[in-house]
Amino acid sequence: MSDFSVTILGCGSAKPSLRHYTSAQLVNHRSNLFLIDCGEGVQRAMLRNGISMHKIGHIFLSHLHGDHCLGLVGLISTLGLGQRTGKIVIHACSDAERVFRPLFDFFCPQLSMEVEFQAFDHTKSEIIYEDKSLEIITIPLHHRVPCAGFLFREKPKPRHLLVEECQKYDIPTAYYQGITMGRDWTMADGTVIANADLTTDPSPSKSYAYCSDTIYAESIVPIIKGCDLLYHEATFANDLSAISKERGHSTALEAGTIARLAEVKQLVIGHFSSRYDEEGEQSLLAEAKSVFENTVLAKERKVLEL
Amino acid sequence: MSDFSVTILGCGSAKPSLRHYTSAQLVNHRSNLFLIDCGEGVQRAMLRNGISMHKIGHIFLSHLHGDHCLGLVGLISTLGLGQRTGKIVIHACSDAERVFRPLFDFFCPQLSMEVEFQAFDHTKSEIIYEDKSLEIITIPLHHRVPCAGFLFREKPKPRHLLVEECQKYDIPTAYYQGITMGRDWTMADGTVIANADLTTDPSPSKSYAYCSDTIYAESIVPIIKGCDLLYHEATFANDLSAISKERGHSTALEAGTIARLAEVKQLVIGHFSSRYDEEGEQSLLAEAKSVFENTVLAKERKVLEL
């Protein structure tokens, strides 16, 4: 298993069905767990996947439609019952704290951990989370309410050290980290050993973009350009493009087009209208594939490795 | 299938597990659908049971702990999306409207139906719903927050008409209804035909009592006396009676004792702590049966006919 993966917890749209849970995904980056959206049933979905929900540190809400956030109070309540300590950060638009804080106060007044809201401006693309190996950037989307997607982007990784080469020049191990960062080595006699002789290129930095819910918006293309995996909503097939646009959603054809324009490596489509059965979803897949071949259907319990 | 049944939608307690959904039940009385409690996942549970959720007219919330009501916003939202018209009445303690109305306004501002809250006083037993064949009565319970159970009691049914006897006395059919209500018949010559000669006893009126969550409380016995089916919470086994009491819950032994004291016909226990697996729940059953033999375990999708 890689150290960067996405687990689909729910990929249905608002109207409930037995085919799908409502929106939620878990991103695991080097054992740091990030929850994206938090539809009703998210706890059950995590239990089914054997996910240790107590390890979630950050929750990202794309927007405040019920199918993307109504599992939040139950989840926070459970974590509080479980004696989780420390802090959970909820990243969402500015309305979120006004809506949810009173519910936490009412339904889970004795939480064992702190819950902090960090509001983002959904109209611009900005870094809202950062650690030493990852940054998370908002992707302004266009839906019926303020909405943003999230780009999980690994920072440049250290170069691979050629240990035998370093030993050949008697470089103390204390300097190895600097060399993996790209530094050259200067010998006692002043000779400079180029970094290229001491290291090889680093593993590629991977990126994952989550875009739900949104109308077709080419404005997101520069932000998600070249990402390794794109989740893009495809609520409807293109024969329902009028309804799709009216409701602030995308068709499978539009999702494929965005993937092609952004030259991503793989596309996963989801947020399917409950009108589609297995066969209907295969049609959505075919429609997206007609413009972007490397497309797969989201499905609950599916784990996508980056 | 009888015209009075209870479907268990969820019988777990607050901590989520894959064994159970959180609390919810559907009472079907002559095709009138009543939802009792509304834990997260209630819509999925109804879909699994083939229940037409759009036919629910009344929702009863025993109390405002999340595992009993966090599915409410999603449900109301779905019903509003589905173009349900008319009115849904939510019967709950007085805090419910303060907590949930702002959520309905925020998450489902364009509902196609009216949502009315009717607050009950959880400290006394009173009729909170009535139609021509059924009444629903609160049962004051004792939990950590205001809490009430619900007694669904059929009104006395009409007596069975002996049509051939009525025809023998040339009674016009327009009078049949009055006779099923117990009236005698007076002939043209003044002779009185006793009702007992024209009818036989009615079918028995059935009753169902829902009691969750509560500590052991003999005060409920007179209210539920002789009911046909009692759902009583049994969160813990008796070896955890100290924890049980501290958290405002009952043990299986206590549930059985209440059933015995109230001389109910059948007991169904539920609201199981997630610490119990299949074997643990069988122990809870054995414990309840040790004082009240006719006990069964609640289980999702189980339909209990009255």
XYZ file of C-alpha atoms in Angstrom:
612
model
C 0.000 0.000 0.000
C 1.311 3.437 -0.932
C 1.701 6.278 1.541
C -0.899 8.397 -0.283
C -4.360 7.013 -0.936
C -7.982 8.059 -1.256
C -10.819 5.902 0.067
C -14.278 6.541 -1.317
C -16.700 6.458 1.626
C -19.717 7.772 -0.240
C -20.295 8.887 -3.820
C -24.044 9.322 -4.163
C -25.859 12.615 -4.442
C -28.488 14.094 -2.141
C -31.387 11.712 -2.674
C -30.620 8.578 -0.669
C -30.348 5.205 -2.333
C -29.145 1.772 -1.366
C -26.464 1.976 -4.061
C -24.529 4.765 -2.422
C -23.732 6.675 0.721
C -23.676 10.461 0.528
C -20.403 12.277 -0.069
C -17.331 11.508 1.993
C -13.768 10.479 1.278
C -10.748 9.734 3.374
C -7.296 10.824 2.280
C -4.438 8.993 3.951
C -1.103 10.733 3.481
C 1.737 9.123 5.369
C -0.754 7.940 8.023
C -2.178 11.420 8.464
C -5.932 11.071 7.934
C -7.953 13.821 6.271
C -11.702 13.559 5.843
C -13.247 15.322 2.842
C -16.961 15.969 3.257
C -18.980 14.211 5.864
C -22.363 12.975 4.665
C -24.805 11.065 6.847
C -23.566 7.540 7.500
C -19.898 8.478 7.325
C -19.107 6.668 10.558
C -20.612 3.416 9.315
C -18.733 3.842 6.051
C -15.460 4.247 7.936
C -16.171 1.247 10.144
C -16.790 -0.840 7.003
C -13.373 0.199 5.725
C -11.611 -0.498 8.989
C -10.625 3.146 9.271
C -9.631 4.331 12.709
C -11.715 7.491 12.757
C -10.051 8.704 15.936
C -6.937 9.428 13.908
C -8.640 12.064 11.743
C -7.032 15.420 12.401
C -8.621 17.615 9.761
C -12.058 17.657 8.170
C -12.679 19.560 4.936
C -16.233 20.504 3.977
C -16.643 21.502 0.340
C -19.986 23.178 1.023
C -22.927 23.150 3.375
C -25.460 21.031 1.558
C -26.795 18.299 3.794
C -25.467 15.408 1.733
C -21.941 16.709 2.307
C -22.023 17.505 6.012
C -24.951 16.001 7.947
C -22.748 13.258 9.371
C -20.571 15.819 11.124
C -22.399 16.144 14.446
C -22.587 12.386 14.885
C -18.919 11.977 14.057
C -17.759 14.710 16.425
C -20.036 13.284 19.090
C -18.554 9.801 18.682
C -15.000 11.100 18.767
C -15.857 12.988 21.939
C -17.359 9.855 23.505
C -14.237 7.952 22.585
C -12.070 10.181 24.681
C -10.134 11.509 21.745
C -7.940 14.338 22.941
C -6.056 17.104 21.162
C -7.678 19.118 18.425
C -9.754 18.529 15.307
C -9.783 21.272 12.710
C -12.806 21.743 10.462
C -12.015 23.651 7.274
C -15.155 25.084 5.708
C -16.816 28.243 4.519
C -17.535 30.864 7.137
C -21.143 29.774 7.737
C -20.055 26.407 9.072
C -19.154 27.498 12.574
C -22.418 29.424 12.959
C -24.387 26.338 11.911
C -22.454 23.588 13.651
C -21.020 25.102 16.824
C -24.451 25.342 18.494
C -25.072 21.701 17.564
C -21.804 20.569 19.101
C -22.680 22.564 22.210
C -26.115 20.971 22.372
C -25.432 17.376 21.339
C -21.925 16.914 22.653
C -21.294 19.445 25.402
C -18.507 17.457 27.042
C -16.149 16.742 24.193
C -12.810 15.346 25.176
C -11.075 17.224 22.350
C -11.043 20.757 21.013
C -12.893 21.490 17.778
C -11.570 24.434 15.803
C -13.153 25.925 12.721
C -10.911 27.470 10.096
C -12.919 29.382 7.525
C -11.689 29.619 3.956
C -12.653 32.050 1.238
C -14.255 29.833 -1.410
C -13.733 32.489 -4.101
C -9.980 32.097 -4.241
C -7.383 29.353 -4.389
C -5.205 29.369 -1.296
C -3.211 27.042 0.911
C -5.351 26.096 3.902
C -3.201 23.320 5.341
C 0.485 22.611 5.298
C 2.860 20.162 6.890
C 6.384 19.203 5.996
C 5.384 16.992 3.092
C 1.919 18.104 1.998
C -0.124 21.179 1.275
C -3.846 21.454 0.732
C -5.186 24.158 -1.536
C -8.756 25.272 -2.143
C -10.239 25.070 -5.629
C -13.034 27.627 -6.146
C -16.065 25.757 -7.501
C -19.365 27.050 -8.807
C -22.444 25.557 -7.197
C -25.713 26.893 -5.779
C -23.998 27.800 -2.502
C -20.404 28.740 -1.616
C -18.326 25.714 -2.557
C -14.702 24.728 -2.895
C -12.794 21.663 -3.902
C -9.451 20.648 -2.428
C -6.103 19.926 -4.012
C -3.836 17.688 -1.948
C -0.343 18.316 -3.254
C 2.828 16.719 -2.008
C 5.742 19.055 -1.597
C 8.928 18.308 -3.506
C 10.481 15.209 -1.990
C 14.125 14.874 -0.912
C 16.543 13.607 -3.564
C 17.681 9.998 -3.202
C 21.106 9.834 -1.577
C 23.840 7.739 -3.192
C 25.288 6.588 0.106
C 28.333 4.838 -1.379
C 29.266 8.001 -3.252
C 28.972 10.061 -0.068
C 31.123 7.564 1.788
C 33.696 7.750 -0.959
C 34.110 11.463 -0.180
C 34.012 10.861 3.614
C 30.966 13.110 3.998
C 29.761 13.018 7.628
C 26.200 11.672 7.933
C 25.134 14.914 9.612
C 25.339 16.528 6.171
C 23.257 13.896 4.376
C 19.953 15.736 4.882
C 21.313 18.917 3.310
C 22.542 16.923 0.340
C 19.111 15.324 -0.177
C 17.802 18.890 -0.272
C 20.105 19.606 -3.245
C 23.288 20.973 -1.698
C 26.690 20.331 -3.211
C 29.596 19.113 -1.061
C 32.811 21.044 -0.667
C 35.889 18.977 0.204
C 38.593 20.157 2.632
C 40.780 21.058 -0.367
C 38.013 23.242 -1.836
C 36.933 20.763 -4.516
C 33.208 20.953 -5.053
C 31.305 17.684 -5.588
C 28.141 18.466 -7.490
C 24.905 17.337 -5.926
C 24.142 15.418 -9.120
C 27.081 13.123 -8.303
C 25.762 12.407 -4.807
C 22.038 11.975 -5.432
C 19.479 10.880 -7.956
C 16.153 12.531 -8.695
C 13.520 12.331 -5.970
C 10.355 10.253 -6.245
C 7.675 12.277 -7.994
C 5.403 14.386 -5.814
C 1.808 13.297 -6.238
C -1.364 15.323 -6.145
C -5.064 14.632 -5.744
C -7.881 17.027 -6.606
C -11.417 16.721 -5.219
C -14.043 18.688 -7.155
C -17.628 18.289 -5.988
C -20.153 19.930 -6.445
C -19.752 22.212 -9.423
C -20.982 23.240 -12.803
C -18.545 22.842 -15.682
C -15.870 25.407 -14.876
C -12.694 25.687 -16.932
C -11.441 28.160 -14.340
C -10.332 25.197 -12.217
C -8.090 23.779 -14.948
C -4.951 25.805 -14.101
C -5.250 24.826 -10.431
C -5.567 21.102 -10.995
C -3.265 21.000 -14.055
C -1.391 17.721 -14.343
C -2.592 16.249 -11.072
C -2.267 12.505 -10.670
C -5.860 11.848 -9.727
C -8.939 14.008 -10.162
C -12.269 13.252 -8.531
C -14.841 15.245 -10.439
C -18.556 15.097 -9.914
C -20.633 13.673 -12.740
C -24.129 13.819 -11.319
C -25.859 13.477 -14.681
C -25.366 12.164 -18.184
C -25.119 14.722 -20.924
C -28.715 14.228 -22.100
C -29.699 15.953 -18.847
C -27.283 18.836 -19.244
C -30.032 21.428 -18.839
C -31.113 20.010 -15.459
C -27.479 19.544 -14.538
C -26.633 23.178 -15.143
C -29.777 24.418 -13.418
C -28.855 22.464 -10.289
C -25.226 23.525 -10.352
C -23.848 20.140 -11.374
C -21.718 18.600 -14.108
C -22.318 15.849 -16.606
C -19.970 12.928 -17.154
C -18.963 14.439 -20.491
C -18.053 17.691 -18.764
C -16.054 15.865 -16.079
C -14.111 14.094 -18.832
C -13.524 17.359 -20.640
C -12.093 18.999 -17.532
C -9.798 15.999 -17.025
C -8.594 16.260 -20.618
C -8.030 20.015 -20.476
C -6.182 19.695 -17.174
C -4.117 16.778 -18.483
C -4.588 14.828 -15.284
C -3.317 11.262 -15.116
C -6.546 9.622 -13.957
C -10.153 10.689 -13.477
C -12.616 9.198 -11.018
C -16.218 10.323 -11.400
C -18.859 10.287 -8.669
C -21.761 12.072 -6.962
C -24.138 10.066 -9.112
C -27.800 10.948 -9.249
C -29.881 8.195 -7.657
C -31.706 7.805 -10.981
C -28.762 5.787 -12.322
C -28.519 2.065 -11.656
C -25.485 -0.087 -12.459
C -26.165 0.168 -16.174
C -26.786 3.925 -15.925
C -23.459 4.440 -14.197
C -21.700 2.409 -16.867
C -23.183 4.864 -19.376
C -21.783 7.764 -17.360
C -18.410 6.041 -17.437
C -18.568 5.520 -21.190
C -19.510 9.156 -21.676
C -16.530 10.410 -19.660
C -14.221 7.905 -21.364
C -15.299 9.220 -24.760
C -13.231 12.326 -24.027
C -10.832 11.046 -21.349
C -9.944 7.376 -21.545
C -8.348 6.843 -18.132
C -11.555 7.252 -16.144
C -12.995 5.023 -13.439
C -16.254 5.068 -11.504
C -16.185 5.952 -7.835
C -17.617 3.242 -5.620
C -17.927 2.915 -1.881
C -14.952 1.122 -0.300
C -12.785 1.716 -3.363
C -9.227 2.696 -2.429
C -7.291 4.686 -5.018
C -3.550 4.635 -4.545
C -1.483 7.552 -5.763
C -49.787 -9.016 7.647
C -51.705 -7.383 10.463
C -52.892 -3.779 10.404
C -50.652 -2.877 13.364
C -46.941 -3.564 13.224
C -43.604 -2.256 14.434
C -40.484 -2.352 12.253
C -37.135 -2.043 13.992
C -34.988 0.323 11.925
C -32.196 0.708 14.441
C -31.584 -0.701 17.919
C -28.001 0.191 18.749
C -26.903 2.800 21.257
C -24.851 5.933 20.698
C -21.476 4.459 19.790
C -21.688 3.325 16.162
C -21.116 -0.266 15.180
C -21.627 -2.377 12.116
C -24.066 -4.566 14.072
C -26.688 -1.883 14.508
C -28.125 1.383 13.308
C -28.964 4.006 15.918
C -32.497 4.243 17.293
C -35.486 4.374 14.984
C -38.688 2.405 14.574
C -41.621 2.585 12.257
C -45.132 1.926 13.525
C -47.652 1.068 10.832
C -51.238 1.317 12.048
C -53.815 0.757 9.346
C -51.365 2.170 6.799
C -50.751 5.310 8.822
C -46.976 5.503 9.307
C -45.446 6.850 12.511
C -41.713 7.182 12.968
C -40.331 6.836 16.490
C -36.896 8.370 16.900
C -34.765 9.206 13.955
C -31.103 8.256 14.335
C -28.512 8.806 11.644
C -29.013 6.402 8.750
C -32.772 6.185 9.190
C -33.416 6.802 5.503
C -31.156 3.944 4.447
C -32.819 1.723 7.042
C -36.240 2.563 5.625
C -35.084 1.965 2.067
C -33.796 -1.472 3.125
C -37.248 -2.271 4.485
C -39.074 -1.022 1.418
C -40.830 1.603 3.518
C -42.338 4.487 1.623
C -40.960 7.267 3.793
C -43.101 9.861 2.066
C -46.132 8.415 3.831
C -44.861 9.283 7.307
C -47.193 11.818 8.863
C -45.873 12.028 12.410
C -42.422 11.742 13.912
C -41.959 11.172 17.631
C -38.635 11.972 19.263
C -38.154 10.435 22.684
C -35.318 12.802 23.527
C -32.626 14.928 21.972
C -29.570 12.748 22.180
C -27.878 12.507 18.802
C -28.369 8.772 18.389
C -32.118 9.345 18.498
C -32.513 12.354 16.243
C -29.504 13.136 14.034
C -31.182 11.604 10.997
C -33.987 14.160 11.172
C -32.534 16.953 9.024
C -31.596 14.532 6.253
C -35.014 12.915 6.322
C -36.916 16.198 6.229
C -34.608 17.390 3.470
C -35.277 14.265 1.387
C -39.021 14.508 1.885
C -38.856 18.131 0.785
C -36.827 17.180 -2.301
C -39.395 14.518 -3.091
C -42.135 17.057 -3.388
C -44.088 15.692 -0.471
C -46.919 18.081 0.281
C -49.199 18.543 3.267
C -47.832 18.552 6.790
C -45.431 16.554 8.917
C -45.773 16.858 12.669
C -42.757 16.380 14.911
C -43.671 15.537 18.489
C -40.801 16.217 20.845
C -39.764 18.104 23.936
C -39.838 21.867 23.727
C -36.133 22.221 22.868
C -36.574 20.411 19.571
C -37.973 23.298 17.577
C -35.241 25.625 18.817
C -32.573 23.140 17.735
C -34.018 21.858 14.473
C -35.979 24.726 12.948
C -32.819 26.718 12.121
C -31.373 23.594 10.505
C -34.429 23.072 8.345
C -34.260 26.735 7.369
C -30.592 26.416 6.487
C -30.401 22.979 4.868
C -33.824 22.736 3.296
C -35.203 26.250 2.819
C -37.618 25.286 0.060
C -39.526 22.390 1.558
C -42.557 21.294 -0.359
C -44.432 20.464 2.863
C -45.104 22.159 6.172
C -43.200 20.982 9.237
C -44.957 21.558 12.532
C -43.480 20.957 15.955
C -45.788 19.902 18.760
C -44.032 20.052 22.097
C -44.998 17.637 24.848
C -44.371 17.832 28.555
C -42.125 14.843 29.235
C -42.994 14.910 32.945
C -46.560 13.738 32.518
C -48.470 11.088 30.614
C -50.845 12.646 28.131
C -52.472 11.965 24.795
C -50.428 13.691 22.087
C -52.040 12.142 19.007
C -55.485 10.817 18.291
C -57.401 9.577 15.288
C -60.550 7.523 15.086
C -58.869 4.243 15.888
C -55.637 5.084 17.726
C -54.242 7.277 20.429
C -50.643 7.920 21.320
C -49.729 8.696 24.907
C -46.449 9.869 26.384
C -44.674 7.768 28.994
C -42.451 9.881 31.282
C -39.011 8.281 31.339
C -35.959 9.071 33.423
C -32.779 9.688 31.489
C -29.991 12.272 31.548
C -32.103 14.718 29.535
C -35.875 15.215 29.187
C -37.179 11.957 27.750
C -40.492 10.253 27.081
C -41.617 6.938 25.698
C -44.761 6.468 23.633
C -47.755 4.197 24.101
C -49.629 3.424 20.893
C -53.079 2.277 22.018
C -55.914 1.273 19.763
C -59.279 2.611 20.744
C -62.061 0.138 21.456
C -63.055 -1.459 18.175
C -66.634 -1.810 16.899
C -68.506 -4.979 17.894
C -68.858 -7.626 15.201
C -72.302 -7.439 13.611
C -74.382 -10.615 13.278
C -75.840 -9.627 9.925
C -78.290 -12.536 9.713
C -79.715 -11.637 13.118
C -80.114 -8.003 12.076
C -81.873 -9.093 8.882
C -84.177 -11.298 10.905
C -85.446 -8.171 12.703
C -85.548 -6.118 9.457
C -83.084 -3.566 10.835
C -82.207 -1.034 8.108
C -78.477 -1.072 7.278
C -78.264 2.631 8.186
C -78.516 1.532 11.826
C -75.797 -1.109 11.637
C -73.030 1.263 12.656
C -74.850 2.311 15.803
C -75.374 -1.336 16.673
C -71.667 -2.092 16.270
C -71.118 0.722 18.754
C -73.238 -1.207 21.289
C -76.772 0.132 20.780
C -79.824 -2.059 21.268
C -82.579 -2.163 18.635
C -86.185 -1.220 19.361
C -88.808 -2.840 17.150
C -91.882 -1.023 15.857
C -93.945 -2.739 18.588
C -91.611 -1.501 21.308
C -89.796 -4.802 21.800
C -86.099 -4.200 22.613
C -83.538 -6.507 21.009
C -80.449 -6.504 23.198
C -77.183 -5.619 21.502
C -75.756 -8.907 22.721
C -78.206 -10.697 20.415
C -77.088 -8.678 17.390
C -73.315 -8.582 17.853
C -70.367 -10.457 19.234
C -67.422 -8.994 21.108
C -65.051 -6.822 19.101
C -61.520 -7.823 18.193
C -59.221 -6.918 21.037
C -57.607 -3.477 20.932
C -53.860 -3.775 20.821
C -51.202 -1.561 22.328
C -47.483 -1.014 21.866
C -45.183 0.771 24.317
C -41.785 2.206 23.341
C -39.487 2.926 26.295
C -35.996 4.166 25.446
C -33.846 5.610 27.060
C -34.504 5.232 30.762
C -33.261 4.054 34.089
C -35.317 1.355 35.807
C -38.535 3.194 36.653
C -41.520 1.383 38.126
C -43.463 4.599 37.689
C -44.090 3.603 34.070
C -45.760 0.308 35.016
C -49.319 1.670 35.449
C -49.124 3.401 32.055
C -47.962 0.381 30.078
C -49.934 -2.177 32.133
C -51.061 -5.140 30.054
C -49.815 -3.824 26.728
C -49.345 -6.358 23.966
C -45.787 -5.450 23.125
C -43.219 -3.517 25.102
C -39.939 -2.289 23.646
C -37.711 -1.542 26.610
C -34.105 -0.523 26.397
C -31.540 -2.953 27.784
C -28.292 -1.184 27.089
C -26.286 -3.260 29.537
C -26.191 -6.607 31.279
C -26.755 -6.577 34.999
C -23.070 -6.953 35.862
C -22.729 -3.351 34.617
C -25.679 -2.036 36.608
C -23.591 0.718 38.217
C -22.506 2.128 34.830
C -26.006 1.612 33.531
C -27.563 3.678 36.286
C -24.905 6.357 36.059
C -25.626 6.795 32.342
C -29.395 6.745 32.771
C -29.923 3.327 31.219
C -31.442 -0.034 32.117
C -30.079 -3.537 32.259
C -31.691 -6.512 30.568
C -32.725 -7.796 33.985
C -34.457 -4.504 34.734
C -36.220 -4.516 31.363
C -37.528 -8.004 32.121
C -38.638 -6.930 35.577
C -40.629 -4.006 34.173
C -42.266 -6.353 31.648
C -43.214 -8.757 34.419
C -44.568 -6.054 36.724
C -46.558 -4.514 33.871
C -47.852 -7.937 32.805
C -47.217 -7.180 29.154
C -47.707 -9.954 26.618
C -44.321 -9.690 24.930
C -41.071 -7.837 25.548
C -38.544 -6.800 22.933
C -35.239 -5.457 24.234
C -32.895 -3.145 22.355
C -30.573 -0.121 22.486
C -27.661 -2.462 22.985
C -24.263 -1.146 23.950
C -21.784 -1.680 21.124
C -19.657 -3.737 23.527
C -21.986 -6.705 22.971
C -21.493 -9.031 20.038
C -23.917 -11.761 19.006
C -23.019 -13.847 22.033
C -23.241 -10.835 24.340
C -26.717 -10.002 23.097
C -27.792 -13.610 23.650
C -26.673 -13.149 27.255
C -28.809 -10.023 27.520
C -31.732 -12.043 26.171
C -31.151 -14.838 28.665
C -30.986 -12.307 31.480
C -34.307 -10.716 30.534
C -35.888 -14.122 30.003
C -34.850 -15.159 33.505
C -37.575 -12.845 34.814
C -39.859 -12.547 31.767
C -39.936 -15.549 29.460
C -41.627 -14.052 26.407
C -38.748 -11.790 25.438
C -37.099 -11.330 22.056
C -34.078 -9.342 20.889
C -34.632 -6.321 18.691
C -32.844 -6.549 15.350
C -32.759 -4.280 12.347
C -35.405 -5.186 9.758
C -37.401 -7.216 12.282
C -41.147 -6.644 11.935
C -43.248 -7.302 15.024
C -46.937 -7.827 14.333
C -49.472 -6.954 16.985
